[in-house]
Structure formats: structure tokens, C-alpha cells
PDB file of C-alpha atoms in Angstrom:
ATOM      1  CA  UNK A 270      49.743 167.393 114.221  1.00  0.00           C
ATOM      2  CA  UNK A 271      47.937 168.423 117.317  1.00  0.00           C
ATOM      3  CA  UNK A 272      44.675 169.189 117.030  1.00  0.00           C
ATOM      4  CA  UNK A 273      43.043 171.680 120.127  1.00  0.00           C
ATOM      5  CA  UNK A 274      39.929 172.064 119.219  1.00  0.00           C
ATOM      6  CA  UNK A 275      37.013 170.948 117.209  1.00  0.00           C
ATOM      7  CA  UNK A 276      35.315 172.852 114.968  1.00  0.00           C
ATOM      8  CA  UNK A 277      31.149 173.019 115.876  1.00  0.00           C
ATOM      9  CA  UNK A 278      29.705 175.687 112.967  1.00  0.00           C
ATOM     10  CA  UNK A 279      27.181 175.281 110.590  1.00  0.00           C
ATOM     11  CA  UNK A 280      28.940 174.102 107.309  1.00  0.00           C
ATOM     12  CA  UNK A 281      30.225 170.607 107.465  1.00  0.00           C
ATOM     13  CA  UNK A 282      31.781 168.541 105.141  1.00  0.00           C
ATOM     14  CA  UNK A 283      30.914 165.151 106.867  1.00  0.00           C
ATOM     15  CA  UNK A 284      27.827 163.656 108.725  1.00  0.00           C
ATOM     16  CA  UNK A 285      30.129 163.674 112.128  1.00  0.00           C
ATOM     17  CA  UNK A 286      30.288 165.543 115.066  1.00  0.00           C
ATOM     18  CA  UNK A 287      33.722 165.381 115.609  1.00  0.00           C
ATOM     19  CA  UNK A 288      36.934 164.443 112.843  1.00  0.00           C
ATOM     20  CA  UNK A 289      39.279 161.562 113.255  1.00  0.00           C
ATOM     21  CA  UNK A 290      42.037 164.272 114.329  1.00  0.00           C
ATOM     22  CA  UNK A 291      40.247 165.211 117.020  1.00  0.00           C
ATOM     23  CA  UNK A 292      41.601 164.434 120.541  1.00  0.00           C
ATOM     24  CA  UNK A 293      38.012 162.972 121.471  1.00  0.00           C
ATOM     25  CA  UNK A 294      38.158 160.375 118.935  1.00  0.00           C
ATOM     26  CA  UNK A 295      41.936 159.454 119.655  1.00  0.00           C
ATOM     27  CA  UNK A 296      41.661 159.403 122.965  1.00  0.00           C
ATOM     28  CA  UNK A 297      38.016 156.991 122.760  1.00  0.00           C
ATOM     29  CA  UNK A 298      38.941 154.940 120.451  1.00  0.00           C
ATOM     30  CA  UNK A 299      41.351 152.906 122.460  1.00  0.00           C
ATOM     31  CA  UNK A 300      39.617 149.407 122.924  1.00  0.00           C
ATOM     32  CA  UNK A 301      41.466 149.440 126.443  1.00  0.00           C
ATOM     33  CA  UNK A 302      39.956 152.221 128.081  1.00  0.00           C
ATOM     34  CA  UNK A 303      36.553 149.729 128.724  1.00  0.00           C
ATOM     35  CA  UNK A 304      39.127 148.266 131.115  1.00  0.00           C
ATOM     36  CA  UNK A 305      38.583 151.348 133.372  1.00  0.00           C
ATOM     37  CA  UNK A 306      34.778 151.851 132.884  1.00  0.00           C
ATOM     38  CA  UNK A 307      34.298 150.336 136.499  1.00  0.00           C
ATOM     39  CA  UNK A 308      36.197 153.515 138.212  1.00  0.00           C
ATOM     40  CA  UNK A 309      34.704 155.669 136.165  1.00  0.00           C
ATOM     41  CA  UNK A 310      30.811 154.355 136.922  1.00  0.00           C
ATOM     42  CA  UNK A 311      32.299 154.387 140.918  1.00  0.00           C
ATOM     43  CA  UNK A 312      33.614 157.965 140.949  1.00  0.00           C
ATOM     44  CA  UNK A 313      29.953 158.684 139.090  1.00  0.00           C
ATOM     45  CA  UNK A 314      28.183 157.273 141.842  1.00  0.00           C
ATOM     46  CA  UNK A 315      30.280 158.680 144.605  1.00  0.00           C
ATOM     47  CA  UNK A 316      28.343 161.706 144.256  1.00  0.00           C
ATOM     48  CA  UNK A 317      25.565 161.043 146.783  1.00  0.00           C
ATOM     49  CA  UNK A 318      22.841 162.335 144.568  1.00  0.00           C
ATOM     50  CA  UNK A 319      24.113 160.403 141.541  1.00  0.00           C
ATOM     51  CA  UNK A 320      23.853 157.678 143.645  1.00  0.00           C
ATOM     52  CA  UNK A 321      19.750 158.261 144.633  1.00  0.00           C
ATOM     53  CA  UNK A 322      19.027 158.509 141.088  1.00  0.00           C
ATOM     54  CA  UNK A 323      20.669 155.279 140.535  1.00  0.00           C
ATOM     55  CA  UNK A 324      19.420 153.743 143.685  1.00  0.00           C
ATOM     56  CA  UNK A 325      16.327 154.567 143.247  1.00  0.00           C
ATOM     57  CA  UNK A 326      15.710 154.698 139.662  1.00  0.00           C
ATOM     58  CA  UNK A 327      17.823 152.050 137.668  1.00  0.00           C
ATOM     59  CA  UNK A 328      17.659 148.495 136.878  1.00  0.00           C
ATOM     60  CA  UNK A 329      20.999 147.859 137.956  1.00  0.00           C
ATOM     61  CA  UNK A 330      20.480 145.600 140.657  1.00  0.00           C
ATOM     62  CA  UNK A 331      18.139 143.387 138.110  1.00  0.00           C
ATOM     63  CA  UNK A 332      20.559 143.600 135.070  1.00  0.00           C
ATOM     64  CA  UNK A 333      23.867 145.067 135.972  1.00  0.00           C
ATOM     65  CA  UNK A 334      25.879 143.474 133.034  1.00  0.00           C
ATOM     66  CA  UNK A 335      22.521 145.006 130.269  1.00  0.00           C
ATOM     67  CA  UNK A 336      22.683 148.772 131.934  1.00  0.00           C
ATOM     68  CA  UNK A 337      26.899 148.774 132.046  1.00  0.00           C
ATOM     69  CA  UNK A 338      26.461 147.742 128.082  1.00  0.00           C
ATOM     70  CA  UNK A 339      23.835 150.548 127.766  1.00  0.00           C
ATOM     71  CA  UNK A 340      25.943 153.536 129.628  1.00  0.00           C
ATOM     72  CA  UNK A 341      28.924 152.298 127.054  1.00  0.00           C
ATOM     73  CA  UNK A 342      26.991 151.866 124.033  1.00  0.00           C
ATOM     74  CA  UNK A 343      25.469 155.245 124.499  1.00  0.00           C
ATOM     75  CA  UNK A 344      28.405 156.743 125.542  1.00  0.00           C
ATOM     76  CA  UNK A 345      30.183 155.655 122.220  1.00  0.00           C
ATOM     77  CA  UNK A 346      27.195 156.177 120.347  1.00  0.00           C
ATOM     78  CA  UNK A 347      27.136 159.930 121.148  1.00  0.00           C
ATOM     79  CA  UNK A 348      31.078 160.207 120.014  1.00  0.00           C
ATOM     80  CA  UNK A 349      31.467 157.938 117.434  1.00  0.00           C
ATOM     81  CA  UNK A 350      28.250 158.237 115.879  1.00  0.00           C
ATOM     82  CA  UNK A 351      26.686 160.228 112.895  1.00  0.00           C
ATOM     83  CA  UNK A 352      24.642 163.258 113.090  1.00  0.00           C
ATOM     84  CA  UNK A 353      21.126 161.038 112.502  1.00  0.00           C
ATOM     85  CA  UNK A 354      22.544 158.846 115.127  1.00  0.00           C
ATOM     86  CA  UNK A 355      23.734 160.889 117.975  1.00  0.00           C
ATOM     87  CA  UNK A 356      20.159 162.508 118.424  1.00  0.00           C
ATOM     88  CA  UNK A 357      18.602 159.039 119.295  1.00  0.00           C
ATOM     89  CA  UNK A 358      21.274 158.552 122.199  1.00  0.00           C
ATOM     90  CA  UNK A 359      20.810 161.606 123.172  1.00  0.00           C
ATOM     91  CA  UNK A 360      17.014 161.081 123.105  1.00  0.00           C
ATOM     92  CA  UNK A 361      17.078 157.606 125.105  1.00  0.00           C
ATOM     93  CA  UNK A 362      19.491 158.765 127.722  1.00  0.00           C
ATOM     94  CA  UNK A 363      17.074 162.126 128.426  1.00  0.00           C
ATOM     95  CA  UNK A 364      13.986 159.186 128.377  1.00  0.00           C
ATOM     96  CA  UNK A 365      15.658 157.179 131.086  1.00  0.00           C
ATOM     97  CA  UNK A 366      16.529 160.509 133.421  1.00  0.00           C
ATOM     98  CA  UNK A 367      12.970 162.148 133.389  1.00  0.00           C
ATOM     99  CA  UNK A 368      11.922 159.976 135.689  1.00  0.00           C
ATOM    100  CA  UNK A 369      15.209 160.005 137.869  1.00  0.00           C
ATOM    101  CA  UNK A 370      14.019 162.642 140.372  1.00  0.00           C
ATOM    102  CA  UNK A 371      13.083 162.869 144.033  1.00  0.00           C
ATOM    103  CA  UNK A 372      14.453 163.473 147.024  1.00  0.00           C
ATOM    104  CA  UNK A 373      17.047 161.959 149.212  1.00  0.00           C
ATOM    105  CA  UNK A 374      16.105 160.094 152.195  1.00  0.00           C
ATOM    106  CA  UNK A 375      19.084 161.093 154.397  1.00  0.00           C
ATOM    107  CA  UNK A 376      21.876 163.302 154.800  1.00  0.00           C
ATOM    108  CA  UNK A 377      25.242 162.805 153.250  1.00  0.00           C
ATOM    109  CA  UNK A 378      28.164 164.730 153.091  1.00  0.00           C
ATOM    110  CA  UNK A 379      27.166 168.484 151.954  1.00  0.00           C
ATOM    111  CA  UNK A 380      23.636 167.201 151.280  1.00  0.00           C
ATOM    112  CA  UNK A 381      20.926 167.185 153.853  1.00  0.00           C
ATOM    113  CA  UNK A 382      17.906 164.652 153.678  1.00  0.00           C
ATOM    114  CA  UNK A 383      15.142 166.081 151.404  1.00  0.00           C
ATOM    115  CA  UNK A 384      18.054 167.338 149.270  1.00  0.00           C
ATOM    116  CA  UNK A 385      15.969 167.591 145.308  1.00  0.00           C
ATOM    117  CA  UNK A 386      18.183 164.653 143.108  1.00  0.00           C
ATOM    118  CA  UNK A 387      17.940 165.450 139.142  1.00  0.00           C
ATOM    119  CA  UNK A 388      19.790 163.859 136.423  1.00  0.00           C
ATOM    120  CA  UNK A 389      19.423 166.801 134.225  1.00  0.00           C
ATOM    121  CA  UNK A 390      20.250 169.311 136.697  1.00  0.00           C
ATOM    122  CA  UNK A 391      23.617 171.505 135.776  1.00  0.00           C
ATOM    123  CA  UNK A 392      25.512 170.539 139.004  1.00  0.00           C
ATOM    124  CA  UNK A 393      24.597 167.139 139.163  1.00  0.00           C
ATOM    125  CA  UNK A 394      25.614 166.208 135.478  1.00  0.00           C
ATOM    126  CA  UNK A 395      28.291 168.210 135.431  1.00  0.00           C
ATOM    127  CA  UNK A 396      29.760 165.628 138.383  1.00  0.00           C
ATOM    128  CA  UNK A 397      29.081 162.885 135.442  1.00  0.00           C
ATOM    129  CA  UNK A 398      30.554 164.832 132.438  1.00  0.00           C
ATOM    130  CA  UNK A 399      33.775 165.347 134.940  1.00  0.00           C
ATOM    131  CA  UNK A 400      34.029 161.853 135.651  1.00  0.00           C
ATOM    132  CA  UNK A 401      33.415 160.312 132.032  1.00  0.00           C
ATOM    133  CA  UNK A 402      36.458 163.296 130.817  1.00  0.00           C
ATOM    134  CA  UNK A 403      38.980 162.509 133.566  1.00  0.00           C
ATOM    135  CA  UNK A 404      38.614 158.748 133.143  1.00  0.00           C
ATOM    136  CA  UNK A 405      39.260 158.710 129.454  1.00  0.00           C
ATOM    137  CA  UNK A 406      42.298 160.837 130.408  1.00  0.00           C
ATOM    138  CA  UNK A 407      43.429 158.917 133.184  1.00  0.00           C
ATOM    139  CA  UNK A 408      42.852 155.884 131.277  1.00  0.00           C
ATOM    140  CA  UNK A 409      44.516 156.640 128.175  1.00  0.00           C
ATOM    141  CA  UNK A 410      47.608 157.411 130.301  1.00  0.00           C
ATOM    142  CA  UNK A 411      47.284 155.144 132.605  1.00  0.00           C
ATOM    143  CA  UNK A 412      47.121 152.313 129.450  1.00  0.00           C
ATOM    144  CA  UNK A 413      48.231 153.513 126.204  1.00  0.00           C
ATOM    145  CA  UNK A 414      50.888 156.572 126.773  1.00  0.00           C
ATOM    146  CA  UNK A 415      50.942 160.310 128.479  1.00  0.00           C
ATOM    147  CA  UNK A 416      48.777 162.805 126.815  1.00  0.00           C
ATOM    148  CA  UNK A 417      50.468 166.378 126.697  1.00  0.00           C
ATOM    149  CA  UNK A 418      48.863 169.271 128.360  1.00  0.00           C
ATOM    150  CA  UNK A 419      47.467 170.618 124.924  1.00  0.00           C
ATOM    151  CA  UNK A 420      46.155 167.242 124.056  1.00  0.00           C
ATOM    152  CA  UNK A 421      44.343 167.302 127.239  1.00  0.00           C
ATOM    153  CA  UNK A 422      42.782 170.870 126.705  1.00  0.00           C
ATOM    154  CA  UNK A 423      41.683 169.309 123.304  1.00  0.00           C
ATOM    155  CA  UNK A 424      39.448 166.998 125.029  1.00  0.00           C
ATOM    156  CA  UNK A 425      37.789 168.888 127.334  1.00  0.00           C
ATOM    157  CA  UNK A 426      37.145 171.660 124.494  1.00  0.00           C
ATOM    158  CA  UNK A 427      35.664 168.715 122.423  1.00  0.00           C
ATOM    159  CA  UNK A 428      33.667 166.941 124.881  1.00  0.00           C
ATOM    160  CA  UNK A 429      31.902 170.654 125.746  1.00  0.00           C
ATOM    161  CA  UNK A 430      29.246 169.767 123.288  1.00  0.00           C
ATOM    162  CA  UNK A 431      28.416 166.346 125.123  1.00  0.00           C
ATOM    163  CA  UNK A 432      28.102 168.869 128.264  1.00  0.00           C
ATOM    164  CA  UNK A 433      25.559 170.792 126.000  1.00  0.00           C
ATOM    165  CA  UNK A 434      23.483 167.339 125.288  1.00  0.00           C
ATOM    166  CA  UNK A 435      23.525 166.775 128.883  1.00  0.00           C
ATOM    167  CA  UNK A 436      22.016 170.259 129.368  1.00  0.00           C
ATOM    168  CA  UNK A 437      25.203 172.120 130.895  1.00  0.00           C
ATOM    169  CA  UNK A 438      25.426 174.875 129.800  1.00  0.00           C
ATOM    170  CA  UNK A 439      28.678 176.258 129.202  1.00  0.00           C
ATOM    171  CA  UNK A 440      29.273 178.648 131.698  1.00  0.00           C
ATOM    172  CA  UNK A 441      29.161 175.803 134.213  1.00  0.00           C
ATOM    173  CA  UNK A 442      32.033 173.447 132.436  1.00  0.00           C
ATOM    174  CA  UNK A 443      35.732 174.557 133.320  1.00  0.00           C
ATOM    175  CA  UNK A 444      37.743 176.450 131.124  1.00  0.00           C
ATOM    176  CA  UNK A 445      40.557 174.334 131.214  1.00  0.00           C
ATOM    177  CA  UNK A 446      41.300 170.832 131.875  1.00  0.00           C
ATOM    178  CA  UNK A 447      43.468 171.432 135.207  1.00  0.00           C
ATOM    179  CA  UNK A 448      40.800 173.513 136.110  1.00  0.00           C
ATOM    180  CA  UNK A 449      38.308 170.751 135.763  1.00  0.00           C
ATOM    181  CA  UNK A 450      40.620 168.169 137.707  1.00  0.00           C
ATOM    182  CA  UNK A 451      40.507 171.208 140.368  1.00  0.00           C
ATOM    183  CA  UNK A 452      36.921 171.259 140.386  1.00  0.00           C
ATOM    184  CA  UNK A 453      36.803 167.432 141.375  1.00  0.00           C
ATOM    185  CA  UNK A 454      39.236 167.434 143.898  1.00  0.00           C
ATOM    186  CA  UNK A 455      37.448 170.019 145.742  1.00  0.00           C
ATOM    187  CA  UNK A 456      33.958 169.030 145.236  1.00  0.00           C
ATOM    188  CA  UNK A 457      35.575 165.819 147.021  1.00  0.00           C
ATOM    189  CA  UNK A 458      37.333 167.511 149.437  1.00  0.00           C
ATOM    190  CA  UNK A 459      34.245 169.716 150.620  1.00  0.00           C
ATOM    191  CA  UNK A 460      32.197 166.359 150.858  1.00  0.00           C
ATOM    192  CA  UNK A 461      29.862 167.323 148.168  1.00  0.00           C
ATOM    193  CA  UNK A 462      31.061 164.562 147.103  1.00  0.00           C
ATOM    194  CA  UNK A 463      30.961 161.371 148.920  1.00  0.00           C
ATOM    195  CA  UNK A 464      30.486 157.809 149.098  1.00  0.00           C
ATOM    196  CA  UNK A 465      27.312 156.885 150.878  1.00  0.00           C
ATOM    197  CA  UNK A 466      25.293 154.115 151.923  1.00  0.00           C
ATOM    198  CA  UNK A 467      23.861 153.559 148.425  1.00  0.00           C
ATOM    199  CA  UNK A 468      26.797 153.908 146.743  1.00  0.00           C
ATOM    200  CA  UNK A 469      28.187 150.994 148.393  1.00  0.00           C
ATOM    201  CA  UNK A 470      25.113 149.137 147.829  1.00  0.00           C
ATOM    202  CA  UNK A 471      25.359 149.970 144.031  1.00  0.00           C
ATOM    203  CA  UNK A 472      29.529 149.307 144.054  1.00  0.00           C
ATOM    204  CA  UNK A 473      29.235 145.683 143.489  1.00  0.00           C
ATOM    205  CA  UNK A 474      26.746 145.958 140.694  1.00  0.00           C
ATOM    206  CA  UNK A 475      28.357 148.198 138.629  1.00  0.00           C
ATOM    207  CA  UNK A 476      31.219 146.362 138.893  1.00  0.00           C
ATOM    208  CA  UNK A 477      30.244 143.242 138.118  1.00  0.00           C
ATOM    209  CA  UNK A 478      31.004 141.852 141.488  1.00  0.00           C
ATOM    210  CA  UNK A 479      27.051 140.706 142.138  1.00  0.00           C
ATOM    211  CA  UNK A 480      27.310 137.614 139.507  1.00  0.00           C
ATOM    212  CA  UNK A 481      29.453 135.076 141.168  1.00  0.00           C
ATOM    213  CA  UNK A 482      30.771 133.213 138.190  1.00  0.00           C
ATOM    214  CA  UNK A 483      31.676 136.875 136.677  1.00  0.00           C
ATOM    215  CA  UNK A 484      33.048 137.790 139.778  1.00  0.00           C
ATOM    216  CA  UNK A 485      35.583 135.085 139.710  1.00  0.00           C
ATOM    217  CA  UNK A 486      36.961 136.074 136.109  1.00  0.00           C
ATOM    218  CA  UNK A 487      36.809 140.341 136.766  1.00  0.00           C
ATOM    219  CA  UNK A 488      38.925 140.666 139.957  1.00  0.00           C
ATOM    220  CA  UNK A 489      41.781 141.239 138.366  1.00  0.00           C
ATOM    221  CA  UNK A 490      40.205 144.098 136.609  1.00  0.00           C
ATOM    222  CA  UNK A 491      38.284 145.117 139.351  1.00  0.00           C
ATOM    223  CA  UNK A 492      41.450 145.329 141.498  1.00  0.00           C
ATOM    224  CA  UNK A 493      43.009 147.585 138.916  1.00  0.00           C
ATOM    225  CA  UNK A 494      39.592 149.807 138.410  1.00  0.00           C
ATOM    226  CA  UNK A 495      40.381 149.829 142.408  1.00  0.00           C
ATOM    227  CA  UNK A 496      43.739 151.001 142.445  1.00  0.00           C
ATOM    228  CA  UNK A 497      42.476 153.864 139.769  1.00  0.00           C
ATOM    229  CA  UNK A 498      40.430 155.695 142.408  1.00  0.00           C
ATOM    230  CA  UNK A 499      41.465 158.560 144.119  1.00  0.00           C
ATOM    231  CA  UNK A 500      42.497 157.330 147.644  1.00  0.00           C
ATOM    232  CA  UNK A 501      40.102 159.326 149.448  1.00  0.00           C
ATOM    233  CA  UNK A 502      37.124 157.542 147.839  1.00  0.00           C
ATOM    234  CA  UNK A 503      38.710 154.060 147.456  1.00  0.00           C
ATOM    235  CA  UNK A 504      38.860 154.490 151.765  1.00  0.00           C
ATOM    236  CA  UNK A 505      35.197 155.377 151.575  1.00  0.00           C
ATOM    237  CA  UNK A 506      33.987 152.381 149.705  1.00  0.00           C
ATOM    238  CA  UNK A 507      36.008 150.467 152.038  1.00  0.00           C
ATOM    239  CA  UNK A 508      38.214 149.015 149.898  1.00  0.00           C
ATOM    240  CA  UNK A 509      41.686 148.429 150.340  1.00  0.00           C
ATOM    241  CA  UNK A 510      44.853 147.079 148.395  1.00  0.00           C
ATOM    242  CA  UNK A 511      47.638 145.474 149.831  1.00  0.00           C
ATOM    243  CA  UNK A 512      51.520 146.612 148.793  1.00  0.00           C
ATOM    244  CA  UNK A 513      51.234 143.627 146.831  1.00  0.00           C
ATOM    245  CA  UNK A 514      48.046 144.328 144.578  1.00  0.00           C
ATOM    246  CA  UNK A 515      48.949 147.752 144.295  1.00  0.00           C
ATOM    247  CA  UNK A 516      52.435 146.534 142.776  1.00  0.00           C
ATOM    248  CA  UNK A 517      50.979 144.041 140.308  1.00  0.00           C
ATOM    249  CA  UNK A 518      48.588 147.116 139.245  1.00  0.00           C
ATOM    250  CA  UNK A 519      51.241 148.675 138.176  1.00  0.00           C
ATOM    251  CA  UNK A 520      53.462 146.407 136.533  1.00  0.00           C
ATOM    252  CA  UNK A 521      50.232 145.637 134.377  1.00  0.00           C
ATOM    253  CA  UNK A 522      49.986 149.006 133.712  1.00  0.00           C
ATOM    254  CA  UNK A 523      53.176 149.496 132.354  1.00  0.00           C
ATOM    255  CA  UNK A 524      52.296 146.047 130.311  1.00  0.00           C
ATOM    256  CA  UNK A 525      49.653 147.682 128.829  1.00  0.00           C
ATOM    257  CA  UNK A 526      51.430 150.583 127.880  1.00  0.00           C
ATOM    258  CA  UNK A 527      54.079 148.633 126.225  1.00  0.00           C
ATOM    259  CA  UNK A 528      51.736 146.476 124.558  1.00  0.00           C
ATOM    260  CA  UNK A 529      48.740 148.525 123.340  1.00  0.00           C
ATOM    261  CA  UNK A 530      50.751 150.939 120.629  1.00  0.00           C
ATOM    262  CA  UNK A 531      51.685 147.802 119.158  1.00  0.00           C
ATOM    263  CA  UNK A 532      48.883 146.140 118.838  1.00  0.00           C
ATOM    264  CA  UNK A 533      47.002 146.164 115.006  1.00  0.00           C
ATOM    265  CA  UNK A 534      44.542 148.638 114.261  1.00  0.00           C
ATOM    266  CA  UNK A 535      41.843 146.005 113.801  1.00  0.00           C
ATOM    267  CA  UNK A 536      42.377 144.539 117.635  1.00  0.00           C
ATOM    268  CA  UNK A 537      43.795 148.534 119.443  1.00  0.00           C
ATOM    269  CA  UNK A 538      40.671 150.334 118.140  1.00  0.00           C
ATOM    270  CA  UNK A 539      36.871 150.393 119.114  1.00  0.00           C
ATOM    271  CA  UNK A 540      34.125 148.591 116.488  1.00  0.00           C
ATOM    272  CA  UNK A 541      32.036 152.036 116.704  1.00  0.00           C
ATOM    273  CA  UNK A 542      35.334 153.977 115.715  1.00  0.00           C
ATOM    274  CA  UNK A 543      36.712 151.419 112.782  1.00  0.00           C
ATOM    275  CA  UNK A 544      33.316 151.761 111.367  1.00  0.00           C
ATOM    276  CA  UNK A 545      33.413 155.348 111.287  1.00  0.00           C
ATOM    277  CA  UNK A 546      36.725 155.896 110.199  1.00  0.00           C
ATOM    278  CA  UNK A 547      35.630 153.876 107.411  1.00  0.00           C
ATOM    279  CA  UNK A 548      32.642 156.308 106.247  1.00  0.00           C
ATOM    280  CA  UNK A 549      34.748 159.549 107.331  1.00  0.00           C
ATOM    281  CA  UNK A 550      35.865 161.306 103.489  1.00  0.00           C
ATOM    282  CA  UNK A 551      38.936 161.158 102.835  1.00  0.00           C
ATOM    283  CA  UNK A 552      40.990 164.364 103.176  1.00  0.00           C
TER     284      UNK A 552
END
């Protein structure tokens, strides 16, 4: 049964946010979908202010494999996890963006040097929130099987009370999901979006391509995180894919697609969402 939208009142039956029918916790709870955490982190930081904060702010350059377990841990944590737990997510990622703030040092794209950067400002998250929606879309798709239209409503209308942790407010999120894909693609297309100098500085951090030895064992993934990205900011990272790479993408892809539904609960499906399947009440 498809299920559009969840239900955030004041009467629960259950300590969760969200209910296993929900399209947030389908969609999440695919183990693959770390596969594409790489593009998602990249499309994050081709916002040129996303990229300051990071830049300036973040230990990724010290400990890039600790803060990409971090971003996913607390990332899961706020959709898989309990009432009493989501507030301390929420609580650590607000500790580690008060001090995220400044200004930029030069001009990029729509944004001219001295431009204020602010994790916790509406525009800027909502870039973030956009990202971290589209990619478990794209993901799931791209790895498990298509998602219908309504499906895809479902998950924007459930992840609009992550937006509200991440102080949007509501009036800023889409109202629909194409509408939200829309909102990218010209935020992109206006240069608001961009890949800058930092960015690319940042790229082979975040994905893993920094650590030698790891870098060796991830290009395969990182070729496929690659060939996720929209083609206008794959060009602006300066990467490229051959006919070659792009066709091996593909066919693994489609493996994955094939393979994944038939894989056993225990191995398909995230640790944070077996364990709260577990605790959810029956009926």
C-alpha cells in the first residue's frame, strides 16, 4: 500500500518519528544507497558557500574517513532513530554549525567575495536538504528499482520535518518533489550554484581519494559516485569519464538492481533500521 505522507500530530502510538510504511524509511533503509554518499557530499559542496563552511570550518582534511562516518551516522540517526534519540543529533549537528560562519574570501558564481556563509541559514541548508532528498531518490533508483511519482512526493512530504530541524522553515521547501528537482537545476543553472576552488580542494577528501591505500580499493565506487553527477558539475570538478567507464557504470547499475531485491533482509537493510523495526509495535 502506498503510503504519501507521514503523520506529525501530537498523539503517537510509538517512540518514532516516522512508521516503517513510510517512504522515508523504505527508501533509507537500503544498505546500498551508502554507495552514493560520495555524490551526494559533492553536489553538497558544489554550493560555493557550503563549500566555505566546510573549507573553513571542518576537520575533513585531518579525518576525512571520521567526519564522512559522522554526516552518515547522524544522518541515519535523525531517521531511524527514537524520539529521545533524534534530539541529540539534532543537537550535535546545530553544535558543529554555530561556529561555521564568516565570510567568503572571493567571488564565485552568483556570490561576490564578502558574501555572509551560514550553515543554519534557510537558503543555504535548504541546498543540503535538496541534495540529501534527491540522492536517496536517485540512489534508490539508480540501485534498487524506480520509485513512482507518488512514492517520490512521499519522501519529500516526510523528510519536511528534517527541513524543520535544520531550521527551514516550510515555506522555503518545495511543494512537490519535481518542483524541488526544478529548484536544483536552476539554482545550478543561474550559478548560485557552482563548483569552486574549495570545492575541488575538499573533492578528494570527501571522497576518500586523499588516503592512498583507500584510494586504490574506492575507484570503482568513486567512478560510479562520478558518473551520478549532473554533467554540468561533474565538468566543473574536472572530472571526466570515458565511453568506457560510463558503460561499466551502468552495467553495474543494472547489477545492482537485479541483485539488491534479492538479497536477505539481514544483508539489503541498514543496522539503524533492523534495529528499529525490531522495537516498532506491531500493528
Amino acid at each position: 500500500m502506498e503510503h504519501t505522507q507521514t503523520q506529525h500530530d501530537t498523539t503517537y502510538d510509538h517512540d518514532y518519528h516516522f512508521t516503517p510504511q513510510s517512504a522515508i524509511w523504505q527508501i533509507n533503509r537500503e544498505r546500498v544507497l551508502l554507495l552514493t554518499g560520495i555524490k551526494v557530499l559533492l553536489m553538497q559542496i558544489a554550493h560555493p558557500l557550503v563549500a566555505e563552511s566546510v573549507y573553513t570550518h571542518s576537520y575533513v582534511f585531518d579525518k576525512p574517513i571520521k567526519r564522512l562516518h559522522r554526516t552518515l551516522t547522524l544522518t541515519l540517526g535523525m531517521v531511524f532513530g527514537t524520539r529521545t534519540e533524534v534530539q541529540p543529533a539534532i543537537n550535535a549537528i546545530d553544535a558543529a554549525h554555530r561556529p561555521a560562519v564568516g565570510r567568503t574570501e572571493q567571488a564565485t558564481g552568483q556570490h561576490p567575495a564578502g558574501t555572509v556563509y551560514n550553515p543554519r541559514n534557510p537558503y543555504q541548508a535548504l541546498w543540503v536538504f535538496a541534495t540529501l532528498v534527491e540522492g536517496a531518490v536517485s540512489g534508490y533508483e539508480t540501485l534498487v528499482a524506480p520509485l513512482n511519482d507518488e512514492r517520490k512526493q512521499a519522501m519529500l512530504d516526510d523528510s519536511r520535518l528534517i527541513a524543520s530541524w535544520m531550521g527551514i522553515p516550510a515555506q522555503v521547501v518545495p511543494d512537490t518533489y519535481q518542483g524541488l528537482l526544478d529548484y536544483m537545476q536552476d539554482a545550478i543553472e543561474s550559478e548560485i550554484v557552482i563548483v569552486g576552488e574549495k570545492a575541488r580542494q575538499i573533492a578528494p577528501f570527501v571522497s576518500t581519494q586523499s588516503i592512498p591505500i583507500v584510494k586504490w580499493f574506492s575507484y570503482f565506487p568513486v567512478q560510479a559516485n562520478i558518473a551520478l553527477l549532473p554533467e554540468t558539475i561533474r565538468t566543473q570538478y574536472g572530472y571526466t569519464l570515458s565511453t568506457r567507464e560510463q558503460q561499466l557504470a551502468e552495467r553495474a547499475f543494472a547489477l545492482s538492481r537485479w541483485l539488491v531485491p534479492r538479497l536477505p533482509d539481514w544483508v539489503r537493510f541498514a543496522p539503524e533500521y533492523q534495529r528499529a523495526i525490531k522495537s516498532f509495535p506491531a500493528g
